[in-house]
mmCIF file of C-alpha atoms in Angstrom:
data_model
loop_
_atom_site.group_PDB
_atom_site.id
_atom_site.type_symbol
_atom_site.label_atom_id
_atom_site.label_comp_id
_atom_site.label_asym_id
_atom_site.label_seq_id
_atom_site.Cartn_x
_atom_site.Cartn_y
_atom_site.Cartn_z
ATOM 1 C CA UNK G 1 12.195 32.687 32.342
ATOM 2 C CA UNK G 2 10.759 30.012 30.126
ATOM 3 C CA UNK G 3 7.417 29.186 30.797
ATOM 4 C CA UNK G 4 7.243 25.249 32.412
ATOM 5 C CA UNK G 5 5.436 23.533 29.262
ATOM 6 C CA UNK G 6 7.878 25.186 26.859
ATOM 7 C CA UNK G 7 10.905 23.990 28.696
ATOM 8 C CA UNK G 8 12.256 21.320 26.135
ATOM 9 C CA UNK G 9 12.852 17.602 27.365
ATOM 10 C CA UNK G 10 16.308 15.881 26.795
ATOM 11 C CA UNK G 11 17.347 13.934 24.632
ATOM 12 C CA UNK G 12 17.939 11.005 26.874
ATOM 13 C CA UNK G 13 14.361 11.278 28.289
ATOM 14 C CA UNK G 14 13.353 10.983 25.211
ATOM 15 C CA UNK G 15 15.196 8.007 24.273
ATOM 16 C CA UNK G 16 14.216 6.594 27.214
ATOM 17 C CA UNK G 17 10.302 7.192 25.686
ATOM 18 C CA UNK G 18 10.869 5.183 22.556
ATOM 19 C CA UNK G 19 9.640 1.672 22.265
ATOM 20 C CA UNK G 20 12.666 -0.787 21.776
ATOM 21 C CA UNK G 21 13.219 -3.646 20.217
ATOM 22 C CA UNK G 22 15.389 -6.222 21.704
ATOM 23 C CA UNK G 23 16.870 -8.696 18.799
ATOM 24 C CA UNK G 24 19.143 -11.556 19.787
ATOM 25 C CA UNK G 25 20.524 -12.507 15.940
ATOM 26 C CA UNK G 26 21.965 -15.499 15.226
ATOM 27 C CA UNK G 27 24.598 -14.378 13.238
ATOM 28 C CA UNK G 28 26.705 -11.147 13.590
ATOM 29 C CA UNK G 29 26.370 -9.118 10.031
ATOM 30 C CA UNK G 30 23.293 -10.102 7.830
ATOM 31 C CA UNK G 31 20.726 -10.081 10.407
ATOM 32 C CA UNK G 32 22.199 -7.040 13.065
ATOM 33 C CA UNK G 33 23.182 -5.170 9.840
ATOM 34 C CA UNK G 34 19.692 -5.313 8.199
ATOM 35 C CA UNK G 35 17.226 -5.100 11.034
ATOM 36 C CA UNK G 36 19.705 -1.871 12.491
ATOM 37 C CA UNK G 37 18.266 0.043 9.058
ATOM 38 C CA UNK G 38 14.458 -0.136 10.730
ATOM 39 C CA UNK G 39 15.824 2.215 13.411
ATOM 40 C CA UNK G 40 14.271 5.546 13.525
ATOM 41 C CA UNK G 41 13.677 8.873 16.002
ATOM 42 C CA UNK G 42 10.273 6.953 16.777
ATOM 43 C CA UNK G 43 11.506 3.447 17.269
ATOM 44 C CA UNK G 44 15.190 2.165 19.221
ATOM 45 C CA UNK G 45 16.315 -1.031 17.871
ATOM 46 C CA UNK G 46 18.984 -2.821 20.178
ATOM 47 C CA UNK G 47 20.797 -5.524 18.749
ATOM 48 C CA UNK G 48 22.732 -8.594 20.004
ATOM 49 C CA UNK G 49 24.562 -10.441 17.781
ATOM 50 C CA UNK G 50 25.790 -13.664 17.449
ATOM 51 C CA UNK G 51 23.608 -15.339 19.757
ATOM 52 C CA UNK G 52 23.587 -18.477 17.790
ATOM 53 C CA UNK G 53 20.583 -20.982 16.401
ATOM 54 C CA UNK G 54 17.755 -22.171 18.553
ATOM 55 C CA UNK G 55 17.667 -23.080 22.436
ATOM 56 C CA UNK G 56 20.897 -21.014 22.363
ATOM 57 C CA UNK G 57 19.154 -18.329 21.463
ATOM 58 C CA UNK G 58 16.249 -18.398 23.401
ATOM 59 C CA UNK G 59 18.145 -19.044 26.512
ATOM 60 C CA UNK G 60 20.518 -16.247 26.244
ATOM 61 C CA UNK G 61 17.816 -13.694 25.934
ATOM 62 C CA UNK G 62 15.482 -15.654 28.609
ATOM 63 C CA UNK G 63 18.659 -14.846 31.011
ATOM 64 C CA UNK G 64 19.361 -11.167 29.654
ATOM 65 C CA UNK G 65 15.654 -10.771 30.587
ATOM 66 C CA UNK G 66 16.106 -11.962 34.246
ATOM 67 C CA UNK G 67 18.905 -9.804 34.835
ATOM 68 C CA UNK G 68 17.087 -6.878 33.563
ATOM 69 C CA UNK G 69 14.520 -7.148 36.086
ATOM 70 C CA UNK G 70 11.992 -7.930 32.744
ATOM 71 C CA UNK G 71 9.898 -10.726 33.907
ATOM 72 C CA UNK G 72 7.032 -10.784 36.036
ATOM 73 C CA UNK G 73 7.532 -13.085 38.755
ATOM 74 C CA UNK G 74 5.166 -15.806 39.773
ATOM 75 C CA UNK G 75 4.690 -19.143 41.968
ATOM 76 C CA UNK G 76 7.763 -21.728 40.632
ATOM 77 C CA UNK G 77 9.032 -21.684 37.599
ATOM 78 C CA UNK G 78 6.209 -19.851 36.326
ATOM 79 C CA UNK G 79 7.214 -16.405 34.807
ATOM 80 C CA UNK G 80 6.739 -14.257 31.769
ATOM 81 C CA UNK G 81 7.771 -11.186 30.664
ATOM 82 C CA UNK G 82 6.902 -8.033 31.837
ATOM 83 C CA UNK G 83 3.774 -6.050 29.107
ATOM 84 C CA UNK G 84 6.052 -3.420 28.319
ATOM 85 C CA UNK G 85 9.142 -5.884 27.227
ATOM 86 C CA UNK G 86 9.828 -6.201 23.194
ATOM 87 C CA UNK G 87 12.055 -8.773 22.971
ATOM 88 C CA UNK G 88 12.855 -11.086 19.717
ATOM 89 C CA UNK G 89 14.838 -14.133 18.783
ATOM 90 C CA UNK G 90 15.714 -14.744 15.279
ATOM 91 C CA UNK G 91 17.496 -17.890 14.216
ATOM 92 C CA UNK G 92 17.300 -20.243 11.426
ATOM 93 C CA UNK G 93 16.233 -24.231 11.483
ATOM 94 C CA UNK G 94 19.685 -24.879 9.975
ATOM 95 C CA UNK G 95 19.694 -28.161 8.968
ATOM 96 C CA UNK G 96 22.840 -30.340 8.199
ATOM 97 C CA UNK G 97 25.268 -29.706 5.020
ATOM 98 C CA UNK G 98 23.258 -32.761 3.630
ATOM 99 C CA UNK G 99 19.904 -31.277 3.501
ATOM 100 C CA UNK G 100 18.886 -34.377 6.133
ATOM 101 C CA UNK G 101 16.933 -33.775 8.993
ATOM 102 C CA UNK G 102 18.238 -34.901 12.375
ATOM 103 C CA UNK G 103 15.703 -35.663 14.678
ATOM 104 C CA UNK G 104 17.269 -33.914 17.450
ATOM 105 C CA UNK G 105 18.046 -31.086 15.869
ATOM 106 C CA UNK G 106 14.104 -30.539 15.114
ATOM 107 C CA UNK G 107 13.157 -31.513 18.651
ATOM 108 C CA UNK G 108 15.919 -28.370 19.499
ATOM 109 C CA UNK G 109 14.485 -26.019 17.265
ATOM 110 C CA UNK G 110 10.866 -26.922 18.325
ATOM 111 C CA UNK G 111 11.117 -27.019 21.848
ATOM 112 C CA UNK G 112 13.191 -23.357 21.430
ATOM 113 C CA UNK G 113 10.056 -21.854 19.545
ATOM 114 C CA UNK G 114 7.720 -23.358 22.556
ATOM 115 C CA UNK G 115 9.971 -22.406 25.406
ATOM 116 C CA UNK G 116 10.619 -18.616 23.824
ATOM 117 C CA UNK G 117 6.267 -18.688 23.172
ATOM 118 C CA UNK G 118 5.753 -19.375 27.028
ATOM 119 C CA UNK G 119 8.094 -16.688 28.504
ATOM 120 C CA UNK G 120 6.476 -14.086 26.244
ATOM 121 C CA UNK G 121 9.683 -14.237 23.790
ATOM 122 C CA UNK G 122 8.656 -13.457 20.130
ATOM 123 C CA UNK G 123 10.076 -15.742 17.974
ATOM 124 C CA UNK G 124 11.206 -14.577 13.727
ATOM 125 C CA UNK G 125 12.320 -17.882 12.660
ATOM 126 C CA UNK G 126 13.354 -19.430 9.131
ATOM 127 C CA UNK G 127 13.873 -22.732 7.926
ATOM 128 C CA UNK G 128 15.903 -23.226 6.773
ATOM 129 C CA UNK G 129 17.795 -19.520 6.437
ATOM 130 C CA UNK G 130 17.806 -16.374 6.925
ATOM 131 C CA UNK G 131 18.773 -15.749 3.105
ATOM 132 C CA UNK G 132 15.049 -17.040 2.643
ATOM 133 C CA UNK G 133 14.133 -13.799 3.923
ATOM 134 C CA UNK G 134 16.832 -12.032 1.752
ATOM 135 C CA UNK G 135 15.234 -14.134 -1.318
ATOM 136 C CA UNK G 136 11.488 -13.883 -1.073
ATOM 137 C CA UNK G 137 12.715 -9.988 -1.858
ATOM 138 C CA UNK G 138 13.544 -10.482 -4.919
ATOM 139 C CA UNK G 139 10.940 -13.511 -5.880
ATOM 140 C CA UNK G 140 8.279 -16.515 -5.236
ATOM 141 C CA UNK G 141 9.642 -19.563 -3.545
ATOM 142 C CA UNK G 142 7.507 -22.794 -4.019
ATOM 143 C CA UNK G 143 6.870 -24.959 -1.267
ATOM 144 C CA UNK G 144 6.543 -27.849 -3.515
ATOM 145 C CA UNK G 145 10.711 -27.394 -5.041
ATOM 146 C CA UNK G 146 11.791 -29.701 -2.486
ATOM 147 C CA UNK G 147 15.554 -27.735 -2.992
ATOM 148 C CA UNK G 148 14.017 -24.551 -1.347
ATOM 149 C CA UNK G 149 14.441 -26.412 1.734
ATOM 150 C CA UNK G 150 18.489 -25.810 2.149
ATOM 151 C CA UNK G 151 19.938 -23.046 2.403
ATOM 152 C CA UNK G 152 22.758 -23.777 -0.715
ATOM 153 C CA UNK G 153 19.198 -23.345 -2.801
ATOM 154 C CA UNK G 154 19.273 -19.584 -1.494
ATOM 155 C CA UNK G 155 22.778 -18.884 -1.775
ATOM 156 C CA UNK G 156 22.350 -20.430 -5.739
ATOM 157 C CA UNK G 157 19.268 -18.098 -6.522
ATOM 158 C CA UNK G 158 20.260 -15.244 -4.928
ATOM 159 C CA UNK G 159 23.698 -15.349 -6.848
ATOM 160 C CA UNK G 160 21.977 -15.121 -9.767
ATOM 161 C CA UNK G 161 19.757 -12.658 -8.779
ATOM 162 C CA UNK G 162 22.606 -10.159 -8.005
ATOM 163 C CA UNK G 163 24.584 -11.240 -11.357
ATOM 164 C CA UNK G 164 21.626 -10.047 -13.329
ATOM 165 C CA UNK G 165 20.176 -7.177 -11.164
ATOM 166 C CA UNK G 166 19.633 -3.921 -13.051
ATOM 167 C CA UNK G 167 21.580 -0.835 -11.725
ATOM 168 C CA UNK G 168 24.102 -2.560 -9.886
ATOM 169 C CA UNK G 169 25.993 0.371 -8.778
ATOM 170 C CA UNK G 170 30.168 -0.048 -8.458
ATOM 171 C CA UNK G 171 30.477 -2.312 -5.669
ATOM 172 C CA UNK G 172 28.570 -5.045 -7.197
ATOM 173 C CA UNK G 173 30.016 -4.655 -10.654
ATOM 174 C CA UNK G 174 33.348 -4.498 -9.243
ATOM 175 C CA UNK G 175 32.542 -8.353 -7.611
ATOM 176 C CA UNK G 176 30.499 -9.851 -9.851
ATOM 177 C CA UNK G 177 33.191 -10.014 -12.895
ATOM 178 C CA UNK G 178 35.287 -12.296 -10.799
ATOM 179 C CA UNK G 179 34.763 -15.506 -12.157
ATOM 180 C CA UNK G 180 34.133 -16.954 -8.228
ATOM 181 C CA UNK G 181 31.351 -14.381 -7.901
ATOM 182 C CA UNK G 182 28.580 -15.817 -5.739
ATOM 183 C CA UNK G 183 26.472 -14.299 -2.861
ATOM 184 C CA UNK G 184 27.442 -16.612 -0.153
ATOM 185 C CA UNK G 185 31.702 -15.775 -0.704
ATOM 186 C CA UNK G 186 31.155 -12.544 -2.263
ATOM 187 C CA UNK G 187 28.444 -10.664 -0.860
ATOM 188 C CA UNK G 188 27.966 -12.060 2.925
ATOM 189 C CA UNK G 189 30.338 -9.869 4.419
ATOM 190 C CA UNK G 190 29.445 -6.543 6.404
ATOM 191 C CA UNK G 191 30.913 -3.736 4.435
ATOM 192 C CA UNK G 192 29.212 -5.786 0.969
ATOM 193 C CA UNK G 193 26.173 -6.948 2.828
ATOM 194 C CA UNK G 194 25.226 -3.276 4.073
ATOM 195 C CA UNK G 195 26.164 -1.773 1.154
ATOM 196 C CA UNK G 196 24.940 -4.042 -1.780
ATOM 197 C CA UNK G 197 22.625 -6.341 -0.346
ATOM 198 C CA UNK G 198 20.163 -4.428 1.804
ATOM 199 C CA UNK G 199 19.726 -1.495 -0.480
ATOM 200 C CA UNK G 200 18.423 -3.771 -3.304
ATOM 201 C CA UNK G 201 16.362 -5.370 -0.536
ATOM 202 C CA UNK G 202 14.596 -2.145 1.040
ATOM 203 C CA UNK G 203 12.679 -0.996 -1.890
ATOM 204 C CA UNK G 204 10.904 -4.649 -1.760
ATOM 205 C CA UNK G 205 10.109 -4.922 1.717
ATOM 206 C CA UNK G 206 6.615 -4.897 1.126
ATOM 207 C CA UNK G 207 6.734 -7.680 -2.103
ATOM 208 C CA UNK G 208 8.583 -10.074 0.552
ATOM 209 C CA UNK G 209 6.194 -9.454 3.084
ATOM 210 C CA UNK G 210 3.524 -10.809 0.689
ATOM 211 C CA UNK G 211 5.385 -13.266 -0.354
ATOM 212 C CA UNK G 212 6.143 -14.969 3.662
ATOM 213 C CA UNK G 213 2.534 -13.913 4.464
ATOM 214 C CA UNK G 214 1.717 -16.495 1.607
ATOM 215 C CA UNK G 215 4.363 -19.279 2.148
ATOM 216 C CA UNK G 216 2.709 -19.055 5.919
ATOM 217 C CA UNK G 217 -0.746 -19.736 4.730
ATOM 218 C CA UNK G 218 0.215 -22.624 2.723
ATOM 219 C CA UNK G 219 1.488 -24.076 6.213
ATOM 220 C CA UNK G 220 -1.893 -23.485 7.902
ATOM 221 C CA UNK G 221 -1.929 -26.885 9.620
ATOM 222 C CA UNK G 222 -1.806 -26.915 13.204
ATOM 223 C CA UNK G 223 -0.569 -30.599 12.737
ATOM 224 C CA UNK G 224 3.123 -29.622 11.164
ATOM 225 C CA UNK G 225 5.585 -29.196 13.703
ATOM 226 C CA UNK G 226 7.660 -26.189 13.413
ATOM 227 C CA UNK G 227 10.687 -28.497 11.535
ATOM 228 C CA UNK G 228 8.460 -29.384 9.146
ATOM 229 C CA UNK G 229 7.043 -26.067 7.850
ATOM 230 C CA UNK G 230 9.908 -25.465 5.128
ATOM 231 C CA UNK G 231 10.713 -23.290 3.422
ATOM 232 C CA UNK G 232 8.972 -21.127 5.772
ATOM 233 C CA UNK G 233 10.089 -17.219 7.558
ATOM 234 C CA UNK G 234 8.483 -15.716 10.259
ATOM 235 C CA UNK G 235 10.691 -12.593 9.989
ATOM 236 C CA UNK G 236 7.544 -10.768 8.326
ATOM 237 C CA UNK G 237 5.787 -10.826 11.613
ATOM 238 C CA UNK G 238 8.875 -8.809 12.997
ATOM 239 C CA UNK G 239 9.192 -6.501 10.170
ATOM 240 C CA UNK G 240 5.517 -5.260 9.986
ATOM 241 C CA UNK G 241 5.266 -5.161 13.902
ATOM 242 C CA UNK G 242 8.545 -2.226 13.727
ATOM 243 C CA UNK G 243 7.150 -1.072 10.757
ATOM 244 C CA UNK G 244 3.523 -0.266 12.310
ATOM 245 C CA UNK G 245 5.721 1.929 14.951
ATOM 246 C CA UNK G 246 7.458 4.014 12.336
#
């Protein structure tokens, strides 16, 4: 008979061990697709996809929380989230096809980061994209190029990033001789987004760490509304908290 200490645990008490990430996504490919790779025997990540931008957001996984019995109740309307809950809400400022702000569009997004902050929510936001994130791995982004506040900036840079990129390997080359090529048409779908994107992204993780780590220090003014902080990603704070748990 085998000794008690040597029997050997199951696997779903073990995955029932792991710390978990929670990650309501705002879109359904880039962000599930790339933040699914961070998943390891140590660390679960659960996704939820296509949770849309801001209060959305928030409020879906504020109610996803309630149901799971994750909060810690108090008097009123006073609650948080339990110390063991990991949840995250990633979503981008996304401002209008103009590049013009709407003012309440950044009371929405600013009032989601608050409201997310005081139920114990973790907030990775961008302004204005996602694809900011997907840039800064590849290079520098001035906060003083007032185009690097629109997403059609990323999408421009990041095409030409991938029509130049060294070692493309056969998917790329295959779509980048089309004389359409560009990242938004060509290279925003799951199957080329998993597959082309995020491996040339990977090796890098730690250059676009840097890189957000700086663009946030250039916004160190407690006077600058959330709206305002552009181009600006929080998704570093996400990224280094999984990757301290690897």
């Amino acid at each position: 008979m085998e000794e008690p200490w040597k029997i050997k645990e199951s696997d779903e008490r073990k995955e029932d061990m792991l710390k978990t990430y929670i990650i309501f996504c705002e879109d359904s490919v880039s962000e599930p697709v790339y933040f699914k790779y961070f998943e390891t025997k140590k660390i679960k990540v659960n996704l939820v996809p296509n949770q849309k931008s801001s209060m959305h957001n928030v409020l879906k996984a504020v109610a996803h929380c309630r149901a799971q019995g994750m909060i810690d109740e108090n008097e009123g309307d006073d609650w948080s989230l339990t110390e063991d809950a990991n949840v995250w809400c990633v979503f981008d400022r996304d401002k209008n096809s103009n590049g013009a702000d709407n003012e309440s569009g950044n009371i929405e997004f600013d009032e989601a980061i608050a409201h997310a902050k005081r139920r114990g929510i973790k907030v990775a936001w961008s302004n204005d994209s996602f694809e900011l994130w997907v840039l800064l791995h590849f290079e520098e982004v001035q906060i003083t190029d007032e185009n690097v506040c629109h997403r059609l900036s990323y999408y421009d840079r990041l095409t030409e990033v991938f029509r130049n990129i060294d070692n493309p390997g056969d998917k790329l080359e295959r779509a980048r001789v089309h004389e359409t090529f560009n990242y938004k048409s060509s290279l925003k779908s799951e199957n080329n987004f998993r597959y082309v994107v995020r491996p040339k992204m990977i090796p890098n993780t730690e250059d676009a760490i840097a890189r957000a780590k700086l663009l946030e220090e250039q916004f160190n003014n407690e006077k600058l509304r959330s709206h305002e902080r552009c181009p600006l990603t929080l998704i570093h704070h996400l990224l280094e908290d999984i990757l301290t748990n690897h």
